PDB file of C-alpha atoms in Angstrom:
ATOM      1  CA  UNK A   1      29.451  -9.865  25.677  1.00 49.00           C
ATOM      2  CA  UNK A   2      30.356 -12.071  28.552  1.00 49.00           C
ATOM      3  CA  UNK A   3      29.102 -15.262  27.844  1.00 48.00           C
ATOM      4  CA  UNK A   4      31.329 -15.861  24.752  1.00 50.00           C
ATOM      5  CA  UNK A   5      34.490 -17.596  26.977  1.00 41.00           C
ATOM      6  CA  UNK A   6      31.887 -20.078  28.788  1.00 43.00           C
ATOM      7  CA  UNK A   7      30.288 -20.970  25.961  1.00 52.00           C
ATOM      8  CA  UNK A   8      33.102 -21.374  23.843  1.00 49.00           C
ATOM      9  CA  UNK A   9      31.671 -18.565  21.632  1.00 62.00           C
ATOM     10  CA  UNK A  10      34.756 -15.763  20.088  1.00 87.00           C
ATOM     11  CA  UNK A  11      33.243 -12.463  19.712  1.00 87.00           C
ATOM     12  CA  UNK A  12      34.489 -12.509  16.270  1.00 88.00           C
ATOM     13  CA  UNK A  13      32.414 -15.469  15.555  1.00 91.00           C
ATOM     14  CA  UNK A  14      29.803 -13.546  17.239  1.00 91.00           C
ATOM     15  CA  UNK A  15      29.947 -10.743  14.711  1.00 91.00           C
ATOM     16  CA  UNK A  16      30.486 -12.723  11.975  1.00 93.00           C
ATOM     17  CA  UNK A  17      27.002 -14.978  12.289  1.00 93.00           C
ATOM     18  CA  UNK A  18      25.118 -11.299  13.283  1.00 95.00           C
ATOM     19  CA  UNK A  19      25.990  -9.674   9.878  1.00 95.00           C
ATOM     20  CA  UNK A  20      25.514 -13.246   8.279  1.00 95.00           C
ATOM     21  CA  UNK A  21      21.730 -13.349   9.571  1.00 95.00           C
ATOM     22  CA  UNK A  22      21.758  -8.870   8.972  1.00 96.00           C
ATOM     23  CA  UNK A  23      22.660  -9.854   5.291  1.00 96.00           C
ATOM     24  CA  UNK A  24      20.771 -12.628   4.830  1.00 95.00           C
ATOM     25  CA  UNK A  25      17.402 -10.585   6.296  1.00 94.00           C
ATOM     26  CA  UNK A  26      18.612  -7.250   3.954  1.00 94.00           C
ATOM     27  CA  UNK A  27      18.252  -9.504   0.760  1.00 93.00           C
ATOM     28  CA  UNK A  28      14.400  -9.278   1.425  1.00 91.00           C
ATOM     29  CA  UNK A  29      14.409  -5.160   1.079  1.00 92.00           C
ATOM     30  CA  UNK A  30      12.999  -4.654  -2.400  1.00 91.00           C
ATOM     31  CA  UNK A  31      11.172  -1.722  -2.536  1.00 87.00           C
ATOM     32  CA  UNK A  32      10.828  -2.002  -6.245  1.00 88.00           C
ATOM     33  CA  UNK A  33       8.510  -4.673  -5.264  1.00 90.00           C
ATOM     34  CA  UNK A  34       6.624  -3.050  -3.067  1.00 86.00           C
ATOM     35  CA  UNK A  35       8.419  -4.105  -0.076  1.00 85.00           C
ATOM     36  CA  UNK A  36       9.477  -1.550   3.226  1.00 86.00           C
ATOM     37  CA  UNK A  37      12.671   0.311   2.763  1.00 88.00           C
ATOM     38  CA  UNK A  38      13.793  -1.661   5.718  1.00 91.00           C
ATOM     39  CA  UNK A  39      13.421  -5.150   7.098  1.00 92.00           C
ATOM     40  CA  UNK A  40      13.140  -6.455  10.778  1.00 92.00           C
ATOM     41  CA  UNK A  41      15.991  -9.134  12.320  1.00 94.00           C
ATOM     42  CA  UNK A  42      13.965 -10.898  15.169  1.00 94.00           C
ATOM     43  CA  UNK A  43      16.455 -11.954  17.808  1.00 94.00           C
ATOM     44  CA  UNK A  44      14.557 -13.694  19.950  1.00 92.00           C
ATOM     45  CA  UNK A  45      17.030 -13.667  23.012  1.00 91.00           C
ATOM     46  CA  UNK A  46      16.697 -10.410  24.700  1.00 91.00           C
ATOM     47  CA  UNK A  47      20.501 -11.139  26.190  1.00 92.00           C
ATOM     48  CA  UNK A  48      21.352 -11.331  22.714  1.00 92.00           C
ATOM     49  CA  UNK A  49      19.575  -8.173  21.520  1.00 93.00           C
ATOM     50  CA  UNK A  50      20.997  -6.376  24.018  1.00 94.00           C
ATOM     51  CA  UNK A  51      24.316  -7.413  22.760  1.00 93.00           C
ATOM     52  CA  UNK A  52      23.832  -6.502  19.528  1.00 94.00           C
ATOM     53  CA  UNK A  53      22.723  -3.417  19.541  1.00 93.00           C
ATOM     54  CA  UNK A  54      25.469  -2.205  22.177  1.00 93.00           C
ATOM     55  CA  UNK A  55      27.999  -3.242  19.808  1.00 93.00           C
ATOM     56  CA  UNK A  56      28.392  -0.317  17.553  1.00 92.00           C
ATOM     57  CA  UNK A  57      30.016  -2.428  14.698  1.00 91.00           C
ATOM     58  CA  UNK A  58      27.110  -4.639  14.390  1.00 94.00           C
ATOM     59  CA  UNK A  59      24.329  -2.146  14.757  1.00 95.00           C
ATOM     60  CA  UNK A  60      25.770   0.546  12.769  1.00 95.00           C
ATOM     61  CA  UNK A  61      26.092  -2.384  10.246  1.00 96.00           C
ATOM     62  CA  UNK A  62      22.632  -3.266  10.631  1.00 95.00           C
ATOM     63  CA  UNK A  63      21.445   0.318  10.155  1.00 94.00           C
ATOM     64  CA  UNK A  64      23.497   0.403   6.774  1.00 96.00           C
ATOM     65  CA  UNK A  65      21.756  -2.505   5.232  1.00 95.00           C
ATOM     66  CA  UNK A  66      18.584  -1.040   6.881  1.00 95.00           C
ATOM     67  CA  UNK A  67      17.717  -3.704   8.969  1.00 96.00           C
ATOM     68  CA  UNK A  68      16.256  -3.159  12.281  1.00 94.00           C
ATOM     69  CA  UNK A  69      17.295  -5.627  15.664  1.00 95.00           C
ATOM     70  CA  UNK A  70      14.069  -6.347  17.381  1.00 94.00           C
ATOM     71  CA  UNK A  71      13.374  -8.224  20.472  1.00 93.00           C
ATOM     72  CA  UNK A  72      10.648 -10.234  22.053  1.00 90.00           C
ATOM     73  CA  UNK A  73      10.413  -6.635  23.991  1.00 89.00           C
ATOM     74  CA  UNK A  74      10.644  -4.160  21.208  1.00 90.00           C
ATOM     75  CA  UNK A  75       9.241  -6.124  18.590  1.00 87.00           C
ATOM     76  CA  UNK A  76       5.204  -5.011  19.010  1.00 89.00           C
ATOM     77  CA  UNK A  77       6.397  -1.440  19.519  1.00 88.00           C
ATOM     78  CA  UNK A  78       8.254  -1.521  15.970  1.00 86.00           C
ATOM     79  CA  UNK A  79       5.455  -3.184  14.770  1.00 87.00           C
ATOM     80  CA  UNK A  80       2.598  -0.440  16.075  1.00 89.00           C
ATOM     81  CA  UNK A  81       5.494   2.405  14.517  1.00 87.00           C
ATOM     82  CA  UNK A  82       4.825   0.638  11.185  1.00 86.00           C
ATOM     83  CA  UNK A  83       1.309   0.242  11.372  1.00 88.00           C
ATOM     84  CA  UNK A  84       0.524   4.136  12.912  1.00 86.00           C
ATOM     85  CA  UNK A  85       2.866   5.252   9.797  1.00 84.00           C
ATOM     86  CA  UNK A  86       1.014   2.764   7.158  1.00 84.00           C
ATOM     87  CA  UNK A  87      -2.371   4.288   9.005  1.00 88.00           C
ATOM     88  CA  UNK A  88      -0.606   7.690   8.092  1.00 86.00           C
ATOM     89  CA  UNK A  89       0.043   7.063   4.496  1.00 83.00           C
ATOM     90  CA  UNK A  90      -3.205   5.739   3.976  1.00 86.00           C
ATOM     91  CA  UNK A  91      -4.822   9.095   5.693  1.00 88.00           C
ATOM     92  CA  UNK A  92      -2.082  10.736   3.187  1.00 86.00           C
ATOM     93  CA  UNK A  93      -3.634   9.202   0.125  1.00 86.00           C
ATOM     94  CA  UNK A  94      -7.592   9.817   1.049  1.00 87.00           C
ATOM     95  CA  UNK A  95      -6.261  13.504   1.271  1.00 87.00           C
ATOM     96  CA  UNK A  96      -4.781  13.547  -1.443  1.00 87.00           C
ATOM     97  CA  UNK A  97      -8.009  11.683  -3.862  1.00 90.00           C
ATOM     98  CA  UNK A  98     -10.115  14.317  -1.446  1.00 90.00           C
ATOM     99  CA  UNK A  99      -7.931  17.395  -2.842  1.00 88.00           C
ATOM    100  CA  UNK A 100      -8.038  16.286  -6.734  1.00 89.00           C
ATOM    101  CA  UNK A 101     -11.995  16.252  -6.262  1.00 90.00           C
ATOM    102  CA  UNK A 102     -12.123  19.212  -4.837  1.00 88.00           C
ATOM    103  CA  UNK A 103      -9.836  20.324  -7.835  1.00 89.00           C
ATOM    104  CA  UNK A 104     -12.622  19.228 -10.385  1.00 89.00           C
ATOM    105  CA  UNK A 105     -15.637  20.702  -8.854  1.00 89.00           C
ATOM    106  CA  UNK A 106     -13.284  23.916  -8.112  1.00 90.00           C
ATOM    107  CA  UNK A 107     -13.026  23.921 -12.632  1.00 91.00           C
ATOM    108  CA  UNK A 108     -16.548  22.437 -12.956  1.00 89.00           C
ATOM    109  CA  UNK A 109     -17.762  25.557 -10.433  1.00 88.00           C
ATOM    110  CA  UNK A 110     -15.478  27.635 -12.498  1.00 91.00           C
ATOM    111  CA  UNK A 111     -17.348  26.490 -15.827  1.00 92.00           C
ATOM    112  CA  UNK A 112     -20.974  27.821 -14.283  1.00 91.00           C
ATOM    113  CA  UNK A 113     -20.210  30.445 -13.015  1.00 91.00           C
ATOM    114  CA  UNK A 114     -18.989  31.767 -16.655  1.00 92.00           C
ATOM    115  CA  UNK A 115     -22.646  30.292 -18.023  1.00 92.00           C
ATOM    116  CA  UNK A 116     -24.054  32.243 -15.676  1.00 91.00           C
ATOM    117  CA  UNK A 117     -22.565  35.127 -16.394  1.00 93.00           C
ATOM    118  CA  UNK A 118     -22.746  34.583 -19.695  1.00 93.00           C
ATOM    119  CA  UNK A 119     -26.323  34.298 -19.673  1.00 93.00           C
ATOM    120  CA  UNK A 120     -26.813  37.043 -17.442  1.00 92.00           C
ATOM    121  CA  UNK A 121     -25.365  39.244 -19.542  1.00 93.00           C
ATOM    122  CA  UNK A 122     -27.363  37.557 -22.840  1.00 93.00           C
ATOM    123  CA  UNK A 123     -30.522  38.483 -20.510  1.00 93.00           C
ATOM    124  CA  UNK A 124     -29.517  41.904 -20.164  1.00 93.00           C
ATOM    125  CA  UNK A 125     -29.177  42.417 -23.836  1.00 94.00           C
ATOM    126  CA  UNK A 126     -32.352  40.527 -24.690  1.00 92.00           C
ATOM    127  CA  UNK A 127     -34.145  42.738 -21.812  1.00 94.00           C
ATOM    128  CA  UNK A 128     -32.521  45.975 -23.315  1.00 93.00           C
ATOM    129  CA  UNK A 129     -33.168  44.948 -27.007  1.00 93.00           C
ATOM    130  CA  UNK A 130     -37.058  44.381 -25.518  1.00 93.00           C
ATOM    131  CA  UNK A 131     -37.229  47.669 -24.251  1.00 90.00           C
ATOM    132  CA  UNK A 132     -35.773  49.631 -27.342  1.00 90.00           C
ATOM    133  CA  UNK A 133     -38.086  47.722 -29.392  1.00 91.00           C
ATOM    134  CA  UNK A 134     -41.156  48.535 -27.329  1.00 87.00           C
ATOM    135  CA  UNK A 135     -39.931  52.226 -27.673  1.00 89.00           C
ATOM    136  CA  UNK A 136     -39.745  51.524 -31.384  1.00 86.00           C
ATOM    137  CA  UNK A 137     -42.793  50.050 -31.539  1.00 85.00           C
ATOM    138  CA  UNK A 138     -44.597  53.048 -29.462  1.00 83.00           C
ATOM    139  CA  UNK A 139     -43.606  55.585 -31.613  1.00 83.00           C
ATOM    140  CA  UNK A 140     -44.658  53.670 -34.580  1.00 80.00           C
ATOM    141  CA  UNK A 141     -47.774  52.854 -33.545  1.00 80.00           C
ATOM    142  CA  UNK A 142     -48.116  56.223 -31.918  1.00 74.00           C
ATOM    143  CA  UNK A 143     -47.632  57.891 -35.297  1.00 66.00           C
ATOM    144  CA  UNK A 144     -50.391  55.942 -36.642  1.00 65.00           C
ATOM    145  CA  UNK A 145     -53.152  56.831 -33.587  1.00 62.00           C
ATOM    146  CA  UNK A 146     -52.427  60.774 -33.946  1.00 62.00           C
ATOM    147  CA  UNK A 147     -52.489  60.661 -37.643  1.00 61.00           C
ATOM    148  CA  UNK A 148     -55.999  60.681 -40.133  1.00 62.00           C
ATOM    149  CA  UNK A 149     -56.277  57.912 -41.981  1.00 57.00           C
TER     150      UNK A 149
END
């Protein structure tokens, strides 16, 4: 922080407008709302950046209220973070809509395959019911070819 003397700037002034501007930025961290759990303070002075986040009192405060220092520099790398995890979580939910179908046709395949072996095993009984009754029916009938009328 050497520019403070020349500019007439304290560091304590300094510190104090940072976590002004930190807490000012944190108020819009509602993630009942649907908002991120963290918010972005654009400092658009790299000098000033760098000042901030070298200053463990401001950036550890920053970190605390979740808000993030970003530069003209840093500021599109934060930015592709964000949208490579959004990109995730969207991947994340299409898995997840993908698993609970599979889920259904898993019961639904579960729910045939019991008619089918339900009705296998109706076909076997109908098949062996067939064949006692054409036994049946045989010695009936033979009965009445070998007898006189």
């Amino acid at each position: 922080m050497e520019g403070f003397g020349a500019e007439g700037t304290s560091k304590a002034t300094f510190v104090r407008s940072v976590k002004s501007r930190v807490d000012e930025t944190a108020k819009y961290i509602r993630p009942a709302e649907r908002t991120f759990a963290f918010a972005m303070l654009y400092v658009p002075a790299e000098n000033i950046y760098y000042d901030i986040i070298t200053n463990p009192d401001l950036f550890n405060y920053a970190m605390q209220k979740k808000v993030i220092p970003v530069s003209p520099n840093s500021m599109f790398a934060y930015l592709q973070v964000v949208v490579y995890g959004l990109r995730g979580l969207e991947i994340e939910e299409h898995a997840r809509m993908i698993l609970e179908r599979l889920s259904s046709v898993q019961i639904a395949l579960h729910k045939v395959d019991e008619d089918y072996e339900k009705l296998g095993t109706h076909l076997s009984h109908a098949q062996k019911t067939h064949a006692d009754l054409g036994k049946k029916f045989d010695k009936v009938t033979g009965s009445w070819r070998t007898s006189p009328l």
